[in-house]
Amino acid sequence: MAEQGIILPIKGQKNILITSALPYVNNIPHLGNIIGSVLSADVFSRYNKARGRPCLFVCGTDEYGTATETKALEENVTPQQLCDKYNHIHTDIYEWFEIGFDIFGRTSTPQQTEITQSIFRRLYDNDYLIEQTSLQPFCEHPNHNKFLADRYIEGTCPKCGYEDARGDQCDQCQSVDYVPLDLKNARCKIHPDVKPVARETKHMHIKLDKLQPAIEKWFEKASVDGFWSRNGQVITESWLKQGLRDRGITRDLKWGTPIPLDIFSDEKDKEVYADKVFYVWFDACIGYVSITANYTPDWEKWWRDPENVRLYQFMGKDNVPFHSVIFPGSQLGTGDPWTMVHNLSTTEYLNYEDGKFSKSRGIGVFGNNARDTGIPPDVWRYYLLKHRPETADSKFDWRDFIAQNNNELLAKLGNFVNRIIKLVNSKVYNSIIPDSTARHSDPSFDKVKGEINDYLRKYLQQLEAVKLKDGLQTAMDLAQAGNNFIQTNKLDNKLAAEEPETAAAIIGIAINIIYLCASIFEPYLPATSKSILEQLNASFLYIPDRWTGDDIRPGHQINKAKYLFTLIDPKREDEWRNMYGGTQMERAKKEEEAAKKKAQKAADKARKAAKKAPRAAQVKDGDTSDLVANGRVSQKSVETTATEGAAPVQVGTEPVDSVTEGVQQVTLPTS
């Protein structure tokens, strides 16, 4: 599709605002993260743009908070340096996956500070904030002397006895049902020899209990009107049923959005809150707004026009409460006309083979790993979207990954497109679409036209309802219907020779089915769609409400066929499983050992070369008698060697060039 300028909503049109959960900046995203938010959101964004709608897709790295400070300490860099590093890593990975953000920003910006503080002030003015005093662990080390955020305190889990539990979660039993001061044998993460003490600290809390009636009223309507994912509804209902309570929105940290001190009249309060920032769960969702403000100064046209803009938000289920309770509660509390979430699209978990993906333990296939396999992004996109965990957990499996490339992408979509384009490329047609007008309206072709339109109608219904996995299957069913059509009508060179009008009509319909495939697959497989359009020598066709089958007309010249997909050797299953098994740490150890072996091999080779050097010098000086006597130099003359020649070199050929012209040589797999 054509590049656009600044995208703004247009009155009277269906304006779509899309966000995907902001990935935390302190690690590399794995496949579960990618399908759970950014890839799913990308498909829906591309779909709406392919329908010709004003659509803005916003995302960026979530950069503030304790996790960033902790990771920066581990890597011995500043939080800003860490954020710069990982923002670049995330950007590279998403670009490789062809995620088409309109802006991929970050939360550590002046706009984030300005907008967050503005919302905070409105909540303060409307009496939705309250100050609470609580006990929090404090490190008394003379070089530290600070309150400890949850991740800065470690100790023995009060639930299972694991000795390295964090203040916010135990990695062994996964418990979060305790507070940092519950840890036994607690220690400061920065100064492990110091036992933290409990001290009182003040923090601002948002009165979610007071906001609950407004949140419930909004949720009951929004979740029905917007067709929320079932798990998103259930999780939100559970929070509301338990009853909301006030929650702290500030923390004792340096790396974060600062508190606006001008709301305090007491100088002591200003002094207390000068060393605090907003809790990341409060201002992370505000990041969507501030990133939009970095995209355009007219950001309010997207975020303050609920009558004309529909907001769709994509995330894994663990992010639901922040988007369905806390952020909407903050919006409602301001009393301002915010654009609020229309559709909450949430996923379950994508597991890795027989275990779980884990960022903290480095288990599974990560974005950079996918790139390193050499398999094109569209194959990864297809597999992940085919296994999108929309209603239940799903699993990534290497054998299945290879099979779906070979048996679906290659055998169905790829073969259908290649078969027709190669026939038009043949000497029969010389790449010119034949005249099909004589038989185009023949009633015998009504069945396939009706079938294609039935699939198109189903596809549109599924995509409008954000049923992305179902939509992909319907798109593949439509392509297979095209396959079946040419198979049933036995389209080949013989038919073209004996019944040219019939063959021409079949080609005219089939080439337009391919053209439609380029449109409906574009949200899922953008590079594949682009390749089809290049082969068809056609511009992008916006997805229509109804397919007429005559967009590409007789006399149009197409380009040469190219393969859309290539066969993956099933033997690679074990290679990849071994390569990407275990944790990132174990993989790094394997790579280190492999590097040592390689270095040792190079050293051995250098030593052997050094031993051969005196012999080489002897030959250079003209004395070869000793070498000949020992059989180390051939006695053949230069002439003899030239006559005998060398082994012939086999020059590789491009796959498409090696295929004989015409369709009769192509076997259509049945699967």
XYZ file of C-alpha atoms in Angstrom:
671
model
C 0.000 0.000 0.000
C 1.091 3.580 -0.584
C 2.948 5.506 2.099
C 0.796 7.946 4.069
C 1.518 11.311 5.661
C 0.406 12.172 9.181
C -2.733 10.119 9.835
C -5.616 11.934 11.504
C -9.255 10.923 12.027
C -11.803 12.139 9.482
C -15.299 13.131 10.528
C -17.941 10.752 9.223
C -15.513 7.878 8.610
C -14.689 4.795 10.678
C -11.562 6.030 12.489
C -9.527 3.257 14.133
C -6.919 3.830 16.870
C -4.836 0.744 17.688
C -2.371 0.106 20.508
C -0.370 -2.972 21.410
C 0.883 -3.478 24.953
C 4.103 -1.538 25.432
C 6.941 -4.103 25.641
C 9.120 -3.648 28.698
C 12.495 -2.355 27.652
C 14.821 -4.537 29.728
C 14.851 -7.699 27.600
C 14.386 -9.238 24.147
C 10.817 -10.183 23.123
C 10.070 -13.881 22.574
C 7.500 -15.341 20.181
C 4.813 -15.354 22.884
C 5.252 -11.601 23.393
C 5.182 -10.983 19.663
C 1.942 -12.858 18.920
C 0.303 -11.660 22.147
C 0.440 -7.994 21.238
C 2.453 -6.404 18.420
C 1.839 -8.967 15.653
C -1.872 -9.285 16.398
C -2.248 -5.502 16.453
C -0.289 -5.236 13.202
C -2.692 -7.589 11.411
C -5.707 -5.581 12.527
C -4.006 -2.303 11.581
C -3.089 -3.573 8.124
C -6.623 -4.888 7.647
C -8.224 -1.521 8.422
C -5.786 0.288 6.156
C -6.524 -2.260 3.427
C -10.177 -1.260 3.826
C -9.237 2.387 3.226
C -9.962 3.642 6.749
C -8.071 6.287 8.754
C -6.120 4.049 11.133
C -3.278 4.849 13.537
C -1.123 2.074 15.079
C 0.784 3.174 18.191
C 3.366 1.348 20.294
C 6.743 1.873 21.992
C 8.974 0.682 24.780
C 7.863 0.959 28.416
C 11.037 2.369 29.957
C 10.467 3.535 33.519
C 10.422 1.538 36.743
C 12.356 -0.736 39.053
C 13.023 -3.449 36.478
C 14.955 -0.959 34.342
C 17.028 0.256 37.279
C 17.778 -3.348 38.311
C 18.811 -4.402 34.805
C 20.964 -1.274 34.451
C 22.786 -2.241 37.647
C 23.402 -5.742 36.274
C 24.826 -4.360 33.026
C 26.716 -1.554 34.782
C 25.101 1.199 32.702
C 22.719 4.072 33.421
C 18.949 3.481 33.011
C 18.944 5.826 30.004
C 21.769 3.894 28.345
C 19.937 0.640 28.981
C 16.721 2.028 27.479
C 18.564 3.296 24.410
C 20.127 -0.129 23.895
C 16.945 -2.187 24.231
C 14.728 0.256 22.354
C 17.075 -0.263 19.406
C 16.941 -4.069 19.848
C 13.139 -4.067 19.943
C 12.952 -1.772 16.913
C 15.235 -4.044 14.860
C 13.256 -7.176 15.740
C 9.874 -5.641 14.932
C 11.160 -4.219 11.666
C 12.366 -7.701 10.699
C 8.919 -9.129 11.477
C 7.468 -6.311 9.296
C 5.369 -4.870 12.115
C 3.964 -1.711 10.521
C 3.775 0.755 13.412
C 2.848 4.284 12.480
C 5.063 5.226 15.410
C 7.190 3.067 17.697
C 8.128 5.475 20.461
C 9.124 5.324 24.116
C 7.799 6.494 27.463
C 10.852 8.412 28.684
C 9.859 11.676 26.978
C 8.803 15.192 28.016
C 5.339 14.496 26.564
C 4.965 11.548 28.949
C 5.753 13.786 31.900
C 3.417 16.548 30.751
C 0.392 14.342 30.040
C 0.822 12.090 33.108
C 1.116 15.085 35.417
C -1.935 16.652 33.786
C -4.029 13.533 34.480
C -2.666 13.398 38.037
C -3.671 17.022 38.653
C -7.198 16.381 37.369
C -7.562 13.372 39.666
C -6.241 15.439 42.573
C -8.655 18.291 41.845
C -11.587 15.848 41.591
C -10.786 14.234 44.956
C -9.798 10.836 43.561
C -6.388 10.796 45.267
C -5.481 10.146 48.898
C -2.177 10.023 50.759
C -1.443 6.815 52.673
C 1.382 5.897 55.053
C 2.831 2.389 54.976
C 5.835 0.388 56.109
C 8.456 -0.301 53.471
C 11.923 -1.903 53.590
C 14.773 0.580 53.863
C 18.492 -0.018 53.218
C 20.684 1.699 55.834
C 23.970 1.174 53.995
C 25.765 4.575 54.087
C 26.238 4.532 50.309
C 22.596 3.673 49.660
C 20.281 4.951 52.415
C 17.047 4.495 50.430
C 13.666 2.817 50.487
C 13.740 -0.412 48.529
C 11.333 -1.038 45.680
C 10.025 -4.590 45.436
C 12.751 -5.811 43.091
C 15.527 -4.353 45.226
C 14.816 -6.717 48.102
C 15.445 -10.470 48.044
C 15.090 -13.261 50.557
C 13.467 -16.584 51.395
C 9.926 -17.017 50.054
C 7.387 -17.195 52.919
C 5.310 -19.644 50.854
C 7.751 -22.261 49.523
C 11.122 -21.500 51.120
C 12.911 -20.575 47.883
C 15.981 -18.598 48.972
C 16.153 -16.117 46.057
C 12.585 -14.803 45.949
C 12.068 -11.158 44.994
C 9.999 -8.654 46.907
C 7.271 -8.760 44.256
C 7.310 -12.434 43.188
C 8.806 -15.845 43.836
C 10.139 -17.385 40.613
C 9.897 -20.900 42.062
C 6.276 -21.061 43.257
C 5.103 -18.010 41.237
C 3.498 -16.555 44.360
C 2.749 -12.827 44.456
C 0.543 -13.063 47.534
C 2.969 -11.484 49.990
C 4.629 -8.137 50.683
C 8.400 -7.519 50.653
C 8.599 -7.414 54.456
C 7.217 -10.983 54.569
C 10.477 -12.322 53.091
C 12.636 -14.256 55.537
C 16.372 -13.542 55.728
C 15.720 -10.429 53.627
C 18.649 -8.621 52.022
C 19.196 -5.580 49.821
C 19.919 -6.526 46.221
C 22.599 -3.828 45.919
C 24.187 -4.467 49.324
C 23.444 -8.149 50.143
C 25.272 -7.934 53.480
C 22.746 -5.382 54.761
C 19.425 -6.488 56.239
C 16.657 -3.990 55.358
C 14.645 -2.393 58.150
C 11.003 -1.319 58.100
C 10.331 2.408 57.912
C 7.266 4.485 57.308
C 6.849 6.139 53.918
C 4.096 8.244 52.344
C 2.565 7.640 48.929
C -0.322 8.924 46.835
C -3.099 6.418 46.117
C -5.878 6.535 43.544
C -9.354 5.904 45.003
C -10.433 3.068 42.754
C -13.100 2.180 45.312
C -14.710 5.579 44.790
C -14.377 5.189 41.016
C -15.809 1.640 40.931
C -19.443 2.576 40.118
C -18.320 4.631 37.097
C -15.912 1.897 35.964
C -18.608 -0.795 36.263
C -21.148 1.245 34.278
C -18.641 1.917 31.527
C -17.382 -1.707 31.437
C -20.841 -3.255 31.170
C -21.543 -1.297 27.988
C -18.062 -1.202 26.430
C -17.350 -4.931 26.778
C -20.611 -5.821 24.990
C -20.510 -3.118 22.301
C -16.849 -3.826 21.548
C -17.043 -7.648 21.611
C -14.202 -7.983 24.114
C -12.247 -11.217 24.293
C -13.808 -13.583 26.806
C -10.745 -13.740 29.078
C -10.623 -9.930 29.164
C -14.229 -9.839 30.362
C -13.724 -12.568 32.973
C -10.590 -11.003 34.467
C -12.242 -7.567 34.680
C -15.411 -9.000 36.211
C -13.287 -10.800 38.820
C -11.561 -7.568 39.861
C -14.856 -5.715 40.123
C -16.550 -8.555 42.003
C -13.781 -8.613 44.639
C -14.238 -4.886 45.105
C -11.696 -2.269 44.138
C -9.546 -0.535 46.738
C -7.230 2.415 46.653
C -3.852 1.623 45.076
C -0.536 3.415 45.364
C 0.512 5.330 42.279
C 3.888 6.637 43.480
C 7.168 4.902 44.359
C 10.477 5.676 46.009
C 12.568 5.683 42.852
C 14.575 8.035 40.681
C 13.944 6.529 37.222
C 10.391 7.463 36.351
C 7.919 10.241 35.655
C 8.334 12.892 38.392
C 5.476 13.967 40.684
C 4.290 17.567 40.094
C 5.267 19.272 43.350
C 3.167 22.391 42.744
C 0.043 20.627 44.012
C 1.499 20.599 47.527
C 1.277 23.698 49.685
C 3.414 22.295 52.509
C 7.165 22.523 51.878
C 7.711 19.277 53.812
C 5.397 17.445 51.384
C 7.307 18.874 48.452
C 10.525 17.603 50.009
C 9.031 14.128 50.571
C 7.692 13.746 47.019
C 10.747 15.220 45.317
C 12.397 11.783 45.625
C 9.411 9.862 44.289
C 8.076 9.050 40.811
C 4.853 7.606 39.451
C 4.363 3.865 39.768
C 4.897 2.417 36.294
C 1.557 0.602 36.255
C -0.176 3.978 36.609
C 1.617 5.863 33.841
C 2.561 3.047 31.415
C -0.851 3.114 29.687
C -0.598 6.890 29.499
C 2.398 6.098 27.289
C 0.013 5.369 24.416
C -1.175 8.967 24.613
C 2.281 10.520 24.988
C 3.688 8.447 22.104
C 0.812 9.707 19.947
C 1.718 13.238 21.085
C 5.252 12.560 19.817
C 3.723 11.486 16.497
C 1.527 14.565 16.044
C 0.740 17.760 17.981
C -2.897 17.019 17.057
C -2.919 13.946 19.335
C -6.147 15.070 20.996
C -8.002 14.437 17.722
C -7.334 10.746 18.382
C -7.530 10.610 22.175
C -10.258 13.143 22.990
C -12.945 12.340 20.439
C -14.907 9.292 21.674
C -17.759 9.964 19.226
C -15.573 9.609 16.136
C -12.708 7.285 17.162
C -12.761 3.617 18.143
C -9.866 2.370 20.273
C -8.690 -1.253 19.913
C -6.082 -2.511 22.381
C -4.068 -5.741 22.047
C -2.267 -7.545 24.886
C -1.684 -10.784 26.760
C -4.132 -11.606 29.538
C -1.684 -10.620 32.300
C -2.047 -6.977 31.189
C -5.853 -6.879 31.301
C -6.491 -5.091 34.666
C -4.266 -2.153 33.747
C -6.252 -1.590 30.532
C -9.754 -2.511 31.727
C -9.785 -1.040 35.255
C -6.883 1.240 36.161
C -6.367 3.246 32.954
C -10.117 3.639 32.250
C -10.590 4.575 35.915
C -7.953 7.281 35.579
C -9.617 8.573 32.389
C -13.065 8.634 34.014
C -11.667 10.330 37.110
C -10.434 13.314 35.111
C -13.958 14.077 33.891
C -12.559 14.833 30.445
C -13.918 13.379 27.153
C -11.341 10.641 26.589
C -11.385 8.092 23.776
C -11.723 4.874 25.797
C -11.162 1.274 24.769
C -13.829 -0.090 22.432
C -12.388 -3.562 21.877
C -10.010 -5.280 24.286
C -8.322 -8.112 22.357
C -6.472 -10.358 24.782
C -4.686 -13.668 24.321
C -3.865 -16.650 26.475
C -0.267 -17.978 26.510
C 1.827 -19.396 23.683
C 3.919 -22.202 25.180
C 7.229 -23.478 23.832
C 7.076 -27.178 22.934
C 6.536 -28.932 26.298
C 7.334 -25.939 28.504
C 6.723 -22.202 28.771
C 8.394 -19.197 27.233
C 10.196 -17.208 29.910
C 11.930 -13.857 29.483
C 13.456 -13.966 32.952
C 14.935 -17.442 32.412
C 15.552 -17.039 28.683
C 13.561 -20.117 27.623
C 12.114 -20.395 24.104
C 12.584 -18.790 20.702
C 13.205 -15.061 20.882
C 12.813 -12.491 18.115
C 16.500 -12.480 17.228
C 16.517 -16.309 17.128
C 13.729 -16.339 14.530
C 15.781 -14.031 12.329
C 18.887 -16.191 12.721
C 17.167 -19.302 11.301
C 17.097 -17.733 7.834
C 13.378 -18.512 7.476
C 11.510 -15.481 6.044
C 9.356 -13.362 8.391
C 6.100 -14.276 6.617
C 6.537 -17.952 7.509
C 6.909 -17.001 11.184
C 3.957 -14.631 10.970
C 1.783 -17.333 9.423
C 2.637 -19.938 12.029
C 2.222 -17.603 15.000
C -1.102 -16.241 13.739
C -2.346 -19.743 12.889
C -1.609 -20.643 16.530
C -2.729 -17.346 18.087
C -3.954 -18.323 21.575
C -7.285 -16.518 21.290
C -9.386 -18.699 23.616
C -6.890 -21.171 25.118
C -3.146 -21.687 25.466
C -1.417 -22.876 22.300
C 1.999 -24.377 21.606
C 4.953 -23.641 19.353
C 6.323 -26.892 17.911
C 9.241 -27.169 15.461
C 7.832 -30.159 13.545
C 4.489 -28.423 13.115
C 6.258 -25.202 12.083
C 8.034 -26.988 9.222
C 4.921 -28.934 8.198
C 2.750 -25.834 7.938
C 5.280 -24.127 5.705
C 5.565 -27.150 3.418
C 1.962 -28.400 3.426
C 0.047 -25.122 3.557
C 1.999 -22.068 2.463
C 3.977 -23.869 -0.240
C 1.509 -26.548 -1.335
C -1.657 -24.447 -1.295
C -1.125 -20.691 -1.630
C 2.318 -20.830 -3.252
C 1.464 -23.549 -5.748
C -1.814 -21.916 -6.790
C -0.176 -18.568 -7.539
C 2.871 -20.064 -9.249
C 0.850 -22.441 -11.396
C -1.338 -19.748 -12.974
C 1.365 -17.118 -13.428
C 3.714 -19.638 -15.076
C 0.991 -20.629 -17.526
C 0.417 -16.990 -18.509
C 4.223 -16.620 -18.785
C 4.356 -19.564 -21.221
C 4.655 -19.275 -24.993
C 0.908 -19.816 -25.246
C 0.159 -16.368 -23.784
C 3.545 -14.558 -23.611
C 2.633 -13.016 -20.215
C -0.537 -11.345 -21.603
C -3.884 -12.046 -19.931
C -6.001 -13.682 -22.680
C -9.367 -12.395 -23.848
C -11.915 -14.037 -21.549
C -14.940 -11.900 -22.436
C -16.623 -14.639 -24.474
C -17.032 -16.969 -21.486
C -16.537 -14.708 -18.433
C -20.283 -14.495 -17.696
C -20.897 -18.164 -18.430
C -23.294 -19.637 -15.798
C -20.923 -22.582 -15.377
C -18.560 -20.249 -13.497
C -21.233 -18.848 -11.162
C -20.484 -21.507 -8.565
C -16.835 -20.483 -8.059
C -17.750 -16.770 -8.051
C -20.345 -17.404 -5.368
C -17.910 -19.528 -3.360
C -15.215 -16.844 -3.440
C -17.703 -14.193 -2.321
C -18.936 -16.425 0.499
C -15.365 -16.756 1.759
C -14.799 -13.013 1.366
C -17.959 -12.214 3.344
C -16.900 -14.621 6.095
C -13.379 -13.135 6.160
C -14.734 -9.598 6.567
C -17.034 -10.642 9.426
C -14.160 -12.361 11.230
C -11.726 -9.491 10.867
C -14.305 -6.908 11.964
C -14.810 -8.993 15.114
C -10.995 -9.288 15.586
C -11.124 -13.067 15.034
C -7.670 -13.007 13.498
C -6.944 -16.725 13.563
C -10.278 -17.579 11.955
C -9.726 -14.892 9.316
C -6.390 -16.427 8.339
C -7.967 -19.850 7.925
C -10.720 -18.369 5.752
C -8.113 -16.622 3.579
C -6.345 -19.955 3.094
C -9.688 -21.635 2.316
C -10.297 -19.002 -0.355
C -6.901 -19.729 -1.936
C -7.636 -23.449 -1.834
C -10.971 -22.781 -3.569
C -8.930 -21.214 -6.385
C -6.742 -24.321 -6.439
C -9.784 -26.565 -6.629
C -11.272 -24.455 -9.424
C -8.322 -24.902 -11.781
C -7.972 -28.548 -10.772
C -11.632 -29.314 -11.460
C -11.484 -27.578 -14.830
C -8.214 -29.368 -15.728
C -6.453 -26.195 -16.766
C -3.272 -26.994 -18.679
C -1.557 -26.404 -22.025
C -3.772 -28.982 -23.702
C -6.964 -27.147 -22.700
C -5.414 -23.871 -23.866
C -4.734 -25.412 -27.265
C -8.030 -27.292 -27.765
C -10.513 -24.961 -25.999
C -8.897 -21.518 -25.983
C -12.035 -19.579 -24.960
C -12.685 -21.876 -21.979
C -9.023 -21.759 -20.906
C -8.996 -17.979 -21.244
C -12.092 -17.634 -19.029
C -10.597 -19.928 -16.370
C -7.350 -17.939 -16.412
C -9.261 -14.643 -16.152
C -11.103 -15.818 -13.059
C -8.054 -17.489 -11.496
C -5.788 -14.463 -12.000
C -8.389 -12.268 -10.273
C -8.666 -14.735 -7.377
C -4.897 -14.377 -7.015
C -5.296 -10.590 -7.083
C -7.867 -10.855 -4.275
C -5.495 -13.140 -2.339
C -2.836 -10.419 -2.462
C -5.318 -8.141 -0.665
C -6.720 -10.479 1.977
C -3.327 -11.982 2.837
C -1.631 -8.565 3.102
C -2.540 -8.097 6.793
C -1.008 -11.492 7.569
C 1.779 -11.931 4.990
C 2.855 -8.475 3.752
C 5.989 -9.613 1.890
C 4.040 -12.392 0.152
C 1.345 -9.931 -0.900
C 3.992 -7.572 -2.268
C 5.581 -10.382 -4.286
C 2.204 -11.402 -5.770
C 1.506 -7.803 -6.805
C 4.942 -7.528 -8.425
C 4.323 -10.729 -10.382
C 0.868 -9.518 -11.411
C 2.306 -6.095 -12.315
C -0.623 -4.563 -10.425
C -1.158 -1.980 -7.695
C -2.713 -2.851 -4.340
C -6.451 -3.571 -4.442
C -8.345 -2.345 -1.372
C -10.301 -5.223 0.138
C -13.787 -4.979 -1.434
C -17.184 -5.778 0.061
C -17.895 -7.924 -2.973
C -15.576 -9.554 -5.504
C -16.462 -9.151 -9.189
C -13.558 -11.098 -10.675
C -12.701 -8.533 -13.360
C -10.207 -6.112 -11.763
C -7.370 -7.456 -13.938
C -8.665 -7.363 -17.509
C -7.696 -9.036 -20.799
C -4.601 -7.559 -22.432
C -2.860 -6.812 -19.112
C 0.804 -7.836 -19.108
C 2.166 -9.596 -16.049
C 5.750 -10.172 -14.908
C 7.733 -13.395 -14.536
C 6.792 -15.963 -11.919
C 8.741 -16.227 -8.672
C 8.356 -18.760 -5.918
C 6.564 -17.368 -2.860
C 7.850 -20.056 -0.501
C 10.543 -22.721 -0.433
C 10.590 -26.219 1.029
C 12.075 -26.553 4.535
C 14.065 -29.750 5.073
C 12.369 -31.755 7.884
C 15.855 -32.632 9.169
C 16.160 -29.070 10.460
C 13.641 -29.869 13.205
C 16.259 -31.554 15.433
C 18.891 -28.968 14.509
C 16.677 -26.074 15.624
C 15.373 -27.888 18.691
C 18.928 -28.488 19.873
C 20.017 -24.985 18.925
C 17.190 -23.240 20.759
C 16.645 -25.678 23.587
C 17.480 -24.801 27.193
C 17.906 -21.296 28.507
C 19.633 -18.287 26.985
C 22.450 -18.833 29.484
C 22.909 -22.438 28.360
C 22.863 -21.345 24.729
C 25.486 -18.711 25.447
C 27.646 -21.401 27.071
C 27.285 -23.613 23.987
C 28.222 -20.710 21.726
C 31.227 -19.942 23.908
C 32.382 -23.568 23.745
C 31.903 -23.615 19.971
C 33.926 -20.401 19.676
C 36.745 -21.940 21.767
C 36.809 -25.034 19.538
C 36.914 -22.827 16.457
C 39.782 -20.793 17.927
C 41.665 -23.978 18.842
C 41.183 -25.326 15.334
C 42.544 -22.080 13.864
C 45.553 -22.217 16.209
C 46.313 -25.814 15.189
C 46.085 -24.828 11.538
C 48.473 -21.915 12.129
C 50.999 -24.223 13.825
C 50.909 -26.654 10.901
C 51.387 -23.762 8.470
C 54.394 -22.582 10.485
C 55.978 -26.052 10.253
C 55.492 -26.079 6.473
C 57.132 -22.667 6.044
C 60.784 -23.956 5.860
C 59.754 -26.473 3.200
C 58.083 -23.748 1.196
C 61.233 -21.633 1.402
C 63.225 -24.597 0.123
C 60.980 -24.876 -2.937
C 61.209 -21.137 -3.526
C 65.022 -21.388 -3.619
C 64.781 -24.067 -6.332
C 65.794 -27.148 -4.302
C 62.889 -29.620 -4.572
C 64.822 -32.863 -4.720
C 64.144 -33.744 -1.111
C 60.446 -32.971 -1.443
C 60.140 -35.021 -4.660
C 62.004 -37.923 -3.074
C 59.542 -37.905 -0.206
C 56.575 -37.788 -2.599
C 55.464 -34.335 -1.435
C 55.752 -32.566 -4.802
C 54.274 -33.959 -8.039
C 56.698 -34.664 -10.880
C 54.020 -33.888 -13.479
C 54.861 -31.027 -15.791
C 52.879 -27.849 -16.028
C 51.742 -28.932 -19.496
C 50.445 -32.270 -18.185
C 48.492 -30.569 -15.415
C 46.971 -28.076 -17.852
C 45.982 -30.874 -20.240
C 44.321 -32.969 -17.565
C 42.409 -29.908 -16.335
C 40.400 -29.540 -13.147
C 37.118 -30.985 -11.899
C 34.115 -29.321 -13.583
C 32.331 -26.680 -11.527
C 28.558 -27.074 -11.105
C 26.941 -23.661 -11.373
C 23.679 -23.282 -9.465
C 20.534 -22.004 -11.131
C 17.591 -20.026 -9.834
C 14.636 -22.308 -8.987
C 12.214 -20.464 -11.265
C 14.637 -20.556 -14.204
C 14.998 -24.330 -13.894
C 11.264 -24.972 -14.292
C 10.055 -25.790 -17.782
C 7.573 -23.323 -19.212
C 3.901 -24.072 -18.899
C 1.679 -25.640 -16.288
C 1.653 -29.256 -17.429
C 4.886 -30.012 -15.544
C 3.552 -28.717 -12.199
C 1.999 -31.287 -9.880
C -0.580 -29.845 -7.520
C -0.252 -31.437 -4.060
C -3.447 -32.576 -2.417
C -3.546 -31.822 1.288
